[in-house]
Tab-separated table of N, CA and C in Angstrom:
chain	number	residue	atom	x	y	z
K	1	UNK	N	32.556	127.764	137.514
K	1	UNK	CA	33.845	127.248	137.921
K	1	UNK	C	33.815	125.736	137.749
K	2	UNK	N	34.832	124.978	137.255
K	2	UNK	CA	34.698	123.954	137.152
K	2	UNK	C	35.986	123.101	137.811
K	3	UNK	N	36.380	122.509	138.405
K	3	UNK	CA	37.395	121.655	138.298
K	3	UNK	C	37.834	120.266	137.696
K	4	UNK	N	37.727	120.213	136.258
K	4	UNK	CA	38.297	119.683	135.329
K	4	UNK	C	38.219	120.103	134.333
K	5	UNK	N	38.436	119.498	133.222
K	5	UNK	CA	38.506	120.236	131.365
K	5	UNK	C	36.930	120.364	131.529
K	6	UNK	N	36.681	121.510	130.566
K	6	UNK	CA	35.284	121.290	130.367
K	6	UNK	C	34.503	120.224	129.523
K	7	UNK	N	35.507	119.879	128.609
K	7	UNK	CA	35.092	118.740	127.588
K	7	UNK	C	34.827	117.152	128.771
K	8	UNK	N	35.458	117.126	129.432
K	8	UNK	CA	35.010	116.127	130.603
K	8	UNK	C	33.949	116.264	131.615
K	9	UNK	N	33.941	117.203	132.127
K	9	UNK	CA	33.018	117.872	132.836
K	9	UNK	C	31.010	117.633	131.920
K	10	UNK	N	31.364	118.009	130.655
K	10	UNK	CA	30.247	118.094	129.978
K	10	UNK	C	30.101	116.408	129.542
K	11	UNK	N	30.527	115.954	128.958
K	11	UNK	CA	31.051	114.588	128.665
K	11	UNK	C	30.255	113.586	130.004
K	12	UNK	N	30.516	114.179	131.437
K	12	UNK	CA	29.800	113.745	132.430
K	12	UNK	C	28.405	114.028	132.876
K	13	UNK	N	28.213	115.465	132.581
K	13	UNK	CA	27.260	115.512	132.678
K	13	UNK	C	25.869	115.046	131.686
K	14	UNK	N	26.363	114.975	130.531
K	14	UNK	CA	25.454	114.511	129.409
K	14	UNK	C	25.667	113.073	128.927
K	15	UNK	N	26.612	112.546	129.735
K	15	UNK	CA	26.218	111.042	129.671
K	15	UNK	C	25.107	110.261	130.682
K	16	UNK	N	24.464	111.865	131.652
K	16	UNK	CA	23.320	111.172	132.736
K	16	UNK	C	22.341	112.030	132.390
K	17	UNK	N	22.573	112.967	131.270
K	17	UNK	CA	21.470	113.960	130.965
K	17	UNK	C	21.726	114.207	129.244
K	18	UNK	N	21.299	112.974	128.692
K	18	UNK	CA	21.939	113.833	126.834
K	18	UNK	C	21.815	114.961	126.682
K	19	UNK	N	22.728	116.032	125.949
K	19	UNK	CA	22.783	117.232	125.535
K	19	UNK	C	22.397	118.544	126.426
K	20	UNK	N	22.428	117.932	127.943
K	20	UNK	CA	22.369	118.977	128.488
K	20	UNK	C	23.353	120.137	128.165
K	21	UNK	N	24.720	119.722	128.465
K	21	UNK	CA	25.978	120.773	128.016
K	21	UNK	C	25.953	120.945	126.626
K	22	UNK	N	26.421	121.651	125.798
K	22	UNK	CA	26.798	121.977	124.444
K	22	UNK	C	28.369	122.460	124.398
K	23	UNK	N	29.206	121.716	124.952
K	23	UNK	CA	30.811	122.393	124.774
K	23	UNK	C	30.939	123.131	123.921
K	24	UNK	N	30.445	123.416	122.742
K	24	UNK	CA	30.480	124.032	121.527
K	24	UNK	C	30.327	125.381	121.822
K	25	UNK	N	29.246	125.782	122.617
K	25	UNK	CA	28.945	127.179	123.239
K	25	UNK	C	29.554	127.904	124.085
K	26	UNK	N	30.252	126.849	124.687
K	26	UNK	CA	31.249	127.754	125.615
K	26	UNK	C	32.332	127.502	125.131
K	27	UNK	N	33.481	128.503	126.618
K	27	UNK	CA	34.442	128.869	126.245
K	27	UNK	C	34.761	128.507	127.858
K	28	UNK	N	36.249	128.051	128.153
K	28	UNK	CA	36.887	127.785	129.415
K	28	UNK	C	38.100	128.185	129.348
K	29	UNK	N	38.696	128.495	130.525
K	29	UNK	CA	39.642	129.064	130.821
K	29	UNK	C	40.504	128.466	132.209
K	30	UNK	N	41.820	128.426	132.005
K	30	UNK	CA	42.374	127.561	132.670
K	30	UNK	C	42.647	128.911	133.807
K	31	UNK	N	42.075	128.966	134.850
K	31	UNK	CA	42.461	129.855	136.237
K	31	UNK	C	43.163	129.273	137.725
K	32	UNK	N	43.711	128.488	137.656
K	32	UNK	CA	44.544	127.733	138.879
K	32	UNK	C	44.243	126.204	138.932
K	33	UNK	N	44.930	126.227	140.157
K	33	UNK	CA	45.181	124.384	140.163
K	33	UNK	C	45.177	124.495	141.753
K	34	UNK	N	44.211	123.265	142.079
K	34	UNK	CA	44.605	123.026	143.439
K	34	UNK	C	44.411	121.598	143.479
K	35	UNK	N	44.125	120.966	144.872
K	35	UNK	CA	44.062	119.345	145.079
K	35	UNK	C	42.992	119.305	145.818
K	36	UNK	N	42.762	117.964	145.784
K	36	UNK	CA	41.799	117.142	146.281
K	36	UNK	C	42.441	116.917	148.129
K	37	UNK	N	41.730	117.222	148.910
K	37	UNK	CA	41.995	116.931	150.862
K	37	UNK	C	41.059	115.756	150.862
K	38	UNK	N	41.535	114.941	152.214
K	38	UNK	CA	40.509	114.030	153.352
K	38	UNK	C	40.422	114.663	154.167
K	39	UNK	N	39.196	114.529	154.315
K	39	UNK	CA	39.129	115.687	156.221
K	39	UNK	C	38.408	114.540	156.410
K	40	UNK	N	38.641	114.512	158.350
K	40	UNK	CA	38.125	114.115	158.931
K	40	UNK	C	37.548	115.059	160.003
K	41	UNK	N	37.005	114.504	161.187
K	41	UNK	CA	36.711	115.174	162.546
K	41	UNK	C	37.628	115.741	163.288
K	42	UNK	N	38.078	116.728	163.854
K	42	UNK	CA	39.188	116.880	164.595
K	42	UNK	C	39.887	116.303	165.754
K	43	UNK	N	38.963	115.483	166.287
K	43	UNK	CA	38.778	114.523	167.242
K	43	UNK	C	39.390	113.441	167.016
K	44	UNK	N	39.389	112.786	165.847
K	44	UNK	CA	39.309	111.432	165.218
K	44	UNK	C	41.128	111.385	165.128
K	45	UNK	N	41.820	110.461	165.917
K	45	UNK	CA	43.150	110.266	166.291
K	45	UNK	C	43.446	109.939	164.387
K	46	UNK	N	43.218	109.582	163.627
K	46	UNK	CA	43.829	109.551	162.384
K	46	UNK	C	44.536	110.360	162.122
K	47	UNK	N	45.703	110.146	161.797
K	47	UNK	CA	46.454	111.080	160.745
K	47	UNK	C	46.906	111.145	159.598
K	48	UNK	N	47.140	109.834	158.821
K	48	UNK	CA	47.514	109.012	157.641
K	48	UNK	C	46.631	107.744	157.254
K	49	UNK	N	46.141	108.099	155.952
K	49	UNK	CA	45.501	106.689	155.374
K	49	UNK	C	46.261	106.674	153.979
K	50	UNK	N	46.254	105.537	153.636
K	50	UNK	CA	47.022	104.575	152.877
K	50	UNK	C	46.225	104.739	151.968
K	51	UNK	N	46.280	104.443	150.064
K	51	UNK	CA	45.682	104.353	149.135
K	51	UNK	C	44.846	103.169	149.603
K	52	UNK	N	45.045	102.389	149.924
K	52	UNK	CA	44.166	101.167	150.436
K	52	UNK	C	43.225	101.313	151.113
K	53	UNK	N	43.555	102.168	152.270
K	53	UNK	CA	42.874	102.135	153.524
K	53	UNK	C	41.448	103.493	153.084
K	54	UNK	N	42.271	104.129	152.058
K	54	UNK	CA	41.208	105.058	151.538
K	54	UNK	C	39.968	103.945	150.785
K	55	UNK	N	40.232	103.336	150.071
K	55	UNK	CA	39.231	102.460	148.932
K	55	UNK	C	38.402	101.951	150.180
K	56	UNK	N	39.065	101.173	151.543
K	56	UNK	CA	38.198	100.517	151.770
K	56	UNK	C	37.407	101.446	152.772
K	57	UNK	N	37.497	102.545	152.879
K	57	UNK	CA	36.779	103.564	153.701
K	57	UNK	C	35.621	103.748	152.688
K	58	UNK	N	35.727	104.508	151.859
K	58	UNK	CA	35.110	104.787	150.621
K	58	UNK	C	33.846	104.110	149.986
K	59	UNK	N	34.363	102.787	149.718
K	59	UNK	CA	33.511	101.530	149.266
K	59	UNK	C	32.766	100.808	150.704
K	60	UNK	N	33.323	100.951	151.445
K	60	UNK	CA	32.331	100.532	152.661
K	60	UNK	C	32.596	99.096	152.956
K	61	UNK	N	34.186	98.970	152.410
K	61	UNK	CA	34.495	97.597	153.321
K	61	UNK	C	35.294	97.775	154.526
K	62	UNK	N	35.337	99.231	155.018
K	62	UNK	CA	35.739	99.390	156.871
K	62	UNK	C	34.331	100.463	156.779
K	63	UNK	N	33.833	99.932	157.839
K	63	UNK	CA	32.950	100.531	158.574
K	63	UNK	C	32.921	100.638	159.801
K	64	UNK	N	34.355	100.827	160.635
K	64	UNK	CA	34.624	101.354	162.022
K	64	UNK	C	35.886	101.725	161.807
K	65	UNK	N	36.194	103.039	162.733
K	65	UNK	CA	37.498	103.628	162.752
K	65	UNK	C	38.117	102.619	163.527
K	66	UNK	N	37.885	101.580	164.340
K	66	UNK	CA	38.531	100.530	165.235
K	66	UNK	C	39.567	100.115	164.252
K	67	UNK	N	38.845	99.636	162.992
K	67	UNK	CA	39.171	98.613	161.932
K	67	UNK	C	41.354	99.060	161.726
K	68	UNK	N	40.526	100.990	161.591
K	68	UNK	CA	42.134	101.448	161.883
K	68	UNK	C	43.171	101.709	163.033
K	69	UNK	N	42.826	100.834	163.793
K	69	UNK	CA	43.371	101.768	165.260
K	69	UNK	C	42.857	102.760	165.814
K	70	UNK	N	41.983	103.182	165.074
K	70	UNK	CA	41.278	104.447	165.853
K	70	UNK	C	39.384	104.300	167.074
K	71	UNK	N	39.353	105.072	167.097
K	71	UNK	CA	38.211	105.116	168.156
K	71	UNK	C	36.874	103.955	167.811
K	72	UNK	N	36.298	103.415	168.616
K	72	UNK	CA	35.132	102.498	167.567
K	72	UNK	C	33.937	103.712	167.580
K	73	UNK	N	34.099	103.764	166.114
K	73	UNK	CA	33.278	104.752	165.991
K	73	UNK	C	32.608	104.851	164.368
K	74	UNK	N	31.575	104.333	164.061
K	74	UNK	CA	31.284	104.043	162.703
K	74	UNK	C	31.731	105.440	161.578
K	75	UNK	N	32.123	104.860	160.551
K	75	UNK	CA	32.398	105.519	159.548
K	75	UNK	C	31.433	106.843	158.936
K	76	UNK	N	31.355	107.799	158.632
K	76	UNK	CA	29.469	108.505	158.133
K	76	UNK	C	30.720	109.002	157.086
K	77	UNK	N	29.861	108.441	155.698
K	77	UNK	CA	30.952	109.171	154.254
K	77	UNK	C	29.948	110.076	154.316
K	78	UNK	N	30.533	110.785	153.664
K	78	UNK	CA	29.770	112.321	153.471
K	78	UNK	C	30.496	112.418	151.841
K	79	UNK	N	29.855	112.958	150.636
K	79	UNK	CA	29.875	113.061	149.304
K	79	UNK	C	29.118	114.054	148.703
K	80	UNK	N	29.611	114.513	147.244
K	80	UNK	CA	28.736	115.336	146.918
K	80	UNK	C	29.130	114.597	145.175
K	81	UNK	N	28.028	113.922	144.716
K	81	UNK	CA	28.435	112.970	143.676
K	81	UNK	C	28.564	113.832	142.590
K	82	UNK	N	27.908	115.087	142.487
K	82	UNK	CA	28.289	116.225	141.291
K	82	UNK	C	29.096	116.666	141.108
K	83	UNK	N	30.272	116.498	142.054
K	83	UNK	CA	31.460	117.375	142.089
K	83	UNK	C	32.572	116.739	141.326
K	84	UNK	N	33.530	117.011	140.481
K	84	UNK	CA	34.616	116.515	140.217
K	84	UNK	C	35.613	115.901	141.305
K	85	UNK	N	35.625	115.952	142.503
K	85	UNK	CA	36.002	115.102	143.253
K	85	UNK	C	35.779	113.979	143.498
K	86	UNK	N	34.652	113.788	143.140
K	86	UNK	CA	33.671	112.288	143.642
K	86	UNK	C	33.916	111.616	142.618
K	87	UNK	N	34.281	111.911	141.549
K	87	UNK	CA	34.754	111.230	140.034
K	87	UNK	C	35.865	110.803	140.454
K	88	UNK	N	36.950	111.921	140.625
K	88	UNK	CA	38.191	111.483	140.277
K	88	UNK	C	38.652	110.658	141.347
K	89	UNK	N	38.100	110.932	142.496
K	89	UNK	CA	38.321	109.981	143.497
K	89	UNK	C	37.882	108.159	143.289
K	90	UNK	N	36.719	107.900	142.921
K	90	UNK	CA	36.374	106.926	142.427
K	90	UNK	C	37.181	106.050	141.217
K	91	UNK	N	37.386	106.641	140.610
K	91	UNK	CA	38.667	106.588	139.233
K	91	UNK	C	39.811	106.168	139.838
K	92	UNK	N	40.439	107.218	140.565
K	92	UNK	CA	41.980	106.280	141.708
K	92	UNK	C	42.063	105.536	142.236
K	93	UNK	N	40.834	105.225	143.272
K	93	UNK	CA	40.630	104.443	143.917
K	93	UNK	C	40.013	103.023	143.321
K	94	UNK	N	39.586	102.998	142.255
K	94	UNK	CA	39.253	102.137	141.575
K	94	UNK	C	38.130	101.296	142.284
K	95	UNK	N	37.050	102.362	142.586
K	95	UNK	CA	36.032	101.787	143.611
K	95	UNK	C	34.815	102.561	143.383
K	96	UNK	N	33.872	101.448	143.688
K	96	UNK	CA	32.489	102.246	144.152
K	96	UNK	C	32.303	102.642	144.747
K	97	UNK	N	31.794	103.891	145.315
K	97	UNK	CA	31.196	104.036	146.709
K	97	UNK	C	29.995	103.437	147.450
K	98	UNK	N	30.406	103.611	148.671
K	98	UNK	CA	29.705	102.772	149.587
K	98	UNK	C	28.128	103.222	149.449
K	99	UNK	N	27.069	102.392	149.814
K	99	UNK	CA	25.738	102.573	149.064
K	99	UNK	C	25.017	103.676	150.459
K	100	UNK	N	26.398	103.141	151.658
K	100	UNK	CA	25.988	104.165	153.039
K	100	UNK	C	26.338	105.745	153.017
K	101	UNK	N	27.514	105.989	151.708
K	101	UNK	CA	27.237	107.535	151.358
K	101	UNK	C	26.301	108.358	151.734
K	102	UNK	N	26.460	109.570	152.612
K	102	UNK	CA	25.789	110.083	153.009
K	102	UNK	C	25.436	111.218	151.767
K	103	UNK	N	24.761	111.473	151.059
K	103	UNK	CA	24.662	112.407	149.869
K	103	UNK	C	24.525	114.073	150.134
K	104	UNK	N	25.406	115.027	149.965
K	104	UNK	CA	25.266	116.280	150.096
K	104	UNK	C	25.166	117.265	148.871
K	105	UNK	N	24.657	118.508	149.157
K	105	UNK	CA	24.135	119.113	147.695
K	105	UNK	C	25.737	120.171	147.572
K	106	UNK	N	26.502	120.325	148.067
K	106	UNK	CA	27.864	121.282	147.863
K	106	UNK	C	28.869	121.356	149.127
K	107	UNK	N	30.013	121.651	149.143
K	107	UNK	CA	30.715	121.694	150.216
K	107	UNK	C	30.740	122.078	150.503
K	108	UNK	N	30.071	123.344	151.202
K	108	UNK	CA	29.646	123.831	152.449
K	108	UNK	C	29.202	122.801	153.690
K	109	UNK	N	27.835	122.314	152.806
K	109	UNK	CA	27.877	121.030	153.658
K	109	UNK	C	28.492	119.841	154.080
K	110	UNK	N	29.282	119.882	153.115
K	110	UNK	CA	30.383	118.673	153.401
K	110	UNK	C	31.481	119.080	154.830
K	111	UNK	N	31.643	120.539	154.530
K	111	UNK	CA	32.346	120.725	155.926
K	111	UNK	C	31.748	120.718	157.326
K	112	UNK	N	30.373	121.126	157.210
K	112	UNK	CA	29.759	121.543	158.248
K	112	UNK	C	29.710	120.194	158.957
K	113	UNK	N	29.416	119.123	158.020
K	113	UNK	CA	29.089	117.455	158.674
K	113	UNK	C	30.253	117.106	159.029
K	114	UNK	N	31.380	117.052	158.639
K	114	UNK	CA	32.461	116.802	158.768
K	114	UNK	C	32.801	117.364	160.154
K	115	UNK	N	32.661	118.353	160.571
K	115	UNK	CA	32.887	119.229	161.490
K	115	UNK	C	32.145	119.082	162.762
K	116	UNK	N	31.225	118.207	162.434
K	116	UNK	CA	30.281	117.968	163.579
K	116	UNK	C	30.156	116.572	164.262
K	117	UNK	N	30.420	115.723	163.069
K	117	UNK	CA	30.198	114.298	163.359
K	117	UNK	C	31.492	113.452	163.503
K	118	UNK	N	31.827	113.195	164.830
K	118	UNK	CA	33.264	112.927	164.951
K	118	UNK	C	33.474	111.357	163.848
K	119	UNK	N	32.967	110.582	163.122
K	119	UNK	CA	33.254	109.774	162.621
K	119	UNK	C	33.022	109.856	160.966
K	120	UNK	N	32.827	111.087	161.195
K	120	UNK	CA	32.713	111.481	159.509
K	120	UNK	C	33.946	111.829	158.572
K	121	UNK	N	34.180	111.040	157.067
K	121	UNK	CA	34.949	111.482	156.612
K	121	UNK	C	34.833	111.553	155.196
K	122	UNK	N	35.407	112.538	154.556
K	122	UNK	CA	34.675	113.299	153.144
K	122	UNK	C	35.905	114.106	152.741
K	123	UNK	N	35.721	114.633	151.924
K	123	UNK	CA	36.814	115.245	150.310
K	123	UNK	C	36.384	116.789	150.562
K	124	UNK	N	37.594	117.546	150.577
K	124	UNK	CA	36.967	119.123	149.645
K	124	UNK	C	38.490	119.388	149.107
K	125	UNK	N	38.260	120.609	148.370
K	125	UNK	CA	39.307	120.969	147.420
K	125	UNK	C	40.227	121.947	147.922
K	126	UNK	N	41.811	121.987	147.813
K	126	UNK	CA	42.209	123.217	148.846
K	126	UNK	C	41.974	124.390	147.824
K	127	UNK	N	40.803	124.519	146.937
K	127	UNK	CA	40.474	125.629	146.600
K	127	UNK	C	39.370	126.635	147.325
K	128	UNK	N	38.478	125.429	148.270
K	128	UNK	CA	37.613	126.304	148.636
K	128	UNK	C	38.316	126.817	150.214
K	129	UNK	N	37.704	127.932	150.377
K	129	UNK	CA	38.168	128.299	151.228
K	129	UNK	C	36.808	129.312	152.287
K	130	UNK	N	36.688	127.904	153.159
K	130	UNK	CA	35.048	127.975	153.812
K	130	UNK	C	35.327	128.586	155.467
K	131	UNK	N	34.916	128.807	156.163
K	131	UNK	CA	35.067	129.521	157.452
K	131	UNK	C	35.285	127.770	158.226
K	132	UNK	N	34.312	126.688	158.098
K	132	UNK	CA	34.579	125.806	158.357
K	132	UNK	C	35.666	124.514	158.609
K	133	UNK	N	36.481	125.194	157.865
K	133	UNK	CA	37.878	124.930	157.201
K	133	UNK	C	38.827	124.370	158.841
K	134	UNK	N	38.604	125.662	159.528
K	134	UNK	CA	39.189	125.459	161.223
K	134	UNK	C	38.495	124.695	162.008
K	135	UNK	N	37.568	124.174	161.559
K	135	UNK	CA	37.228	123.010	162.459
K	135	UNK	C	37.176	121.628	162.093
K	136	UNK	N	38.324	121.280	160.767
K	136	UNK	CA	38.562	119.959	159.793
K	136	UNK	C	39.977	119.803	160.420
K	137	UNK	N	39.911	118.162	160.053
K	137	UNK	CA	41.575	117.954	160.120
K	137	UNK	C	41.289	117.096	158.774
K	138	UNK	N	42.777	117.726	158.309
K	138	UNK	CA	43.392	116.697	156.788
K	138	UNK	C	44.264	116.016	157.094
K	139	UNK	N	43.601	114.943	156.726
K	139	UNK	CA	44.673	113.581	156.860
K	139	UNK	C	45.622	113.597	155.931
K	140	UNK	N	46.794	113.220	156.312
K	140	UNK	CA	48.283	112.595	155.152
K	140	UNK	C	47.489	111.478	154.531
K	141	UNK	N	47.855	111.432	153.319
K	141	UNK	CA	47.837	110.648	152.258
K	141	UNK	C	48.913	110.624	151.426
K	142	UNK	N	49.239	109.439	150.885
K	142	UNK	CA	49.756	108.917	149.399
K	142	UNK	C	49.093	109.393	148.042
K	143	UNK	N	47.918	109.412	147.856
K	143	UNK	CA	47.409	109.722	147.344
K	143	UNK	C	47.220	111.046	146.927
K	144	UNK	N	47.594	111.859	145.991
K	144	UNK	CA	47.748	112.967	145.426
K	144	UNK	C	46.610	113.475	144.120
K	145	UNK	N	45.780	114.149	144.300
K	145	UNK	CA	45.057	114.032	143.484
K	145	UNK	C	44.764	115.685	142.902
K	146	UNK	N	45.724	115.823	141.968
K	146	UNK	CA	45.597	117.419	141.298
K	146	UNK	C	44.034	117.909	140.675
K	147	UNK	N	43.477	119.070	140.549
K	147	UNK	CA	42.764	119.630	140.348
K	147	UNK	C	43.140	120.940	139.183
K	148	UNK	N	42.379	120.906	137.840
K	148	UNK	CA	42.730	122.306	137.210
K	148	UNK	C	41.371	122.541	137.381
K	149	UNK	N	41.989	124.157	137.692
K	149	UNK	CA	40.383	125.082	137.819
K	149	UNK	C	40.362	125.978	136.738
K	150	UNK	N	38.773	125.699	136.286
K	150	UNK	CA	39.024	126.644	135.314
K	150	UNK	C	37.217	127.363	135.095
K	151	UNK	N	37.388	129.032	134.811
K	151	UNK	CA	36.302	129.771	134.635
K	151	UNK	C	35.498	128.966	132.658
K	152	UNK	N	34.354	128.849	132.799
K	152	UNK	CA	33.532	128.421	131.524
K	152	UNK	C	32.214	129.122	131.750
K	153	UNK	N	31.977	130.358	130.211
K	153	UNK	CA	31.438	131.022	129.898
K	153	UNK	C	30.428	130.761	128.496
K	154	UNK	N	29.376	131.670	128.042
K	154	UNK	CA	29.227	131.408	126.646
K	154	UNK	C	30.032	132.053	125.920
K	155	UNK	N	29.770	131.290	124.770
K	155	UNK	CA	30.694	132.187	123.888
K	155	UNK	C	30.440	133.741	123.643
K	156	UNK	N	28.918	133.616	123.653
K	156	UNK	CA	28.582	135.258	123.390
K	156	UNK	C	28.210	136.136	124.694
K	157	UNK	N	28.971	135.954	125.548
K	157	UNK	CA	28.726	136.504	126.998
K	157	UNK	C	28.783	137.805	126.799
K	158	UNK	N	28.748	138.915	127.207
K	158	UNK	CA	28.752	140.181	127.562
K	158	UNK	C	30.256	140.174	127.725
K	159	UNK	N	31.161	141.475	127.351
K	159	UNK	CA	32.248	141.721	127.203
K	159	UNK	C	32.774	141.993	128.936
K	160	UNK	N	32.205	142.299	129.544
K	160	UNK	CA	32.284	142.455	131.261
K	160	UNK	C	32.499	141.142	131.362
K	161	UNK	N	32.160	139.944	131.156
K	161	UNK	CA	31.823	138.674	131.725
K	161	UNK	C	33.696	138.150	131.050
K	162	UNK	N	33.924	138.441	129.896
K	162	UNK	CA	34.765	138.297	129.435
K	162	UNK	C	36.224	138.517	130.252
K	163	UNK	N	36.380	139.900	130.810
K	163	UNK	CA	36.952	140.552	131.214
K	163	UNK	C	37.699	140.355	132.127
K	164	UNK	N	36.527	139.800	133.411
K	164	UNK	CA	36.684	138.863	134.592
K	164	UNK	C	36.913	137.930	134.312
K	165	UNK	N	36.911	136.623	133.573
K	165	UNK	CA	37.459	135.398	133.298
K	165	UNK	C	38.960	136.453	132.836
K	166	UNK	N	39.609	137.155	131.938
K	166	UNK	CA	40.713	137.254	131.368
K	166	UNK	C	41.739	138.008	133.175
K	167	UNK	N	41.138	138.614	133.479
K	167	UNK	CA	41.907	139.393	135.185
K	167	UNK	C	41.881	138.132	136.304
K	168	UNK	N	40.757	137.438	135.940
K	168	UNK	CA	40.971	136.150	136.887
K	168	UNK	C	42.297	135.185	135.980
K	169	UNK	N	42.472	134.844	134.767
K	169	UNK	CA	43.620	133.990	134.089
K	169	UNK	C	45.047	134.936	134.526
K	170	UNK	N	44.876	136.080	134.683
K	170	UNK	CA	46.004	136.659	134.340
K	170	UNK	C	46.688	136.552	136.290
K	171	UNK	N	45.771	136.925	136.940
K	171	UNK	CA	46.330	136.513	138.416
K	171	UNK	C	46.763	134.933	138.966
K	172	UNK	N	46.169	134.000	138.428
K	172	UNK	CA	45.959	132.653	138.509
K	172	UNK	C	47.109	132.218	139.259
K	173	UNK	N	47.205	131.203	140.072
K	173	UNK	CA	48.045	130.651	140.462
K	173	UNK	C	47.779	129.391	139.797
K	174	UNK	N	49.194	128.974	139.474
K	174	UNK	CA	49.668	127.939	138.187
K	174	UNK	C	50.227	126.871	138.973
C-alpha cells in the first residue's frame, strides 16, 4: 500500500538507497484517497492550528503548548519519517523537522504515544483505521493535505494477487 504515485514513492526511496525500488517491475493501482489528520492528546485544550502554528510546532520553534494558549506542557513530536506523510508534510510546511522528533517505526505507534502523552502531537492518515483512533483528538486545520492510495505489485505476481488489487480498484472510494 502506498500513499503516493509509486514513481515518487520509489524516487524517495532510492534517492537514500540507489536502486532499491525498480518502478519498472511493478505495477500500481489507484484504490482510494484519503487525508493527512493532527492528533493530539485528548486532554490538550487545542482545537485549531494555523498553517503557521503547524511549521512552528513541527520544526521546533514552539516547544510549549503555553506558547499557544494551551496548558504548559512541552511539545513530544512523534513521526514516522518513512511514511508519505512526513514528506508531504515537510513540503507544505516548508520546514524541517525538529531534531526533538520523537522517531516511530509505523502508526500504530504513533497513536498509541499520542494517546498517552498528553503533550504529544503527530500525523496519521484518515485511512488507517486503528482501535486507538478513540482515544485521539484531531485538530482543525487550514491545512488540507490529500492522500492517493494506491495497491503496487510485481508485474509477474500470481493471478490471485492480481485479482485482489482489481476487487480492491473496483470498490475504491474515489
Amino acid at each position: 500500500m502506498l500513499a503516493e504515485p509509486l514513481e515518487t514513492a520509489a524516487a524517495s526511496v532510492n534517492q537514500k538507497q540507489p536502486g532499491t525500488v525498480r518502478p519498472a517491475d511493478l505495477v500500481s493501482t489507484h484504490v482510494g484517497n484519503a487525508y493527512v489528520q493532527f492528533i493530539i492528546h485528548p486532554t490538550n485544550p487545542t482545537q485549531r492550528l494555523s498553517k503557521a502554528q503547524l511549521a512552528g510546532l513541527f520544526s521546533g520553534k514552539i516547544k510549549n503548548w503555553s506558547e499557544l494558549g494551551g496548558a504548559n506542557l512541552p511539545v513530544l513530536l512523534i513521526g514516522e519519517p518513512t511514511s508519505s506523510p512526513h514528506r508531504i508534510i515537510a513540503d507544505a510546511l516548508a520546514i524541517s523537522y525538529s531534531s526533538d522528533l520523537r522517531v516511530v517505526q509505523n502508526t500504530n505507534q504513533t497513536a498509541v504515544i499520542v494517546a498517552q502523552a498528553p503533550g504529544a502531537l503527530s500525523y496519521i492518515s484518515t485511512a488507517h483505521d486503528l482501535p486507538e483512533r478513540a482515544k485521539l483528538k484531531v485538530v482543525d486545520t487550514e491545512l488540507k493535505l490529500p492522500l492517493a492510495l494506491y495497491l503496487a505489485f510485481q508485474k509477474d505476481a500470481p493471478v490471485e494477487v492480481k485479482k485482489v488489487v482489481e476487487v480492491a480498484a473496483s470498490i475504491a472510494v474515489h
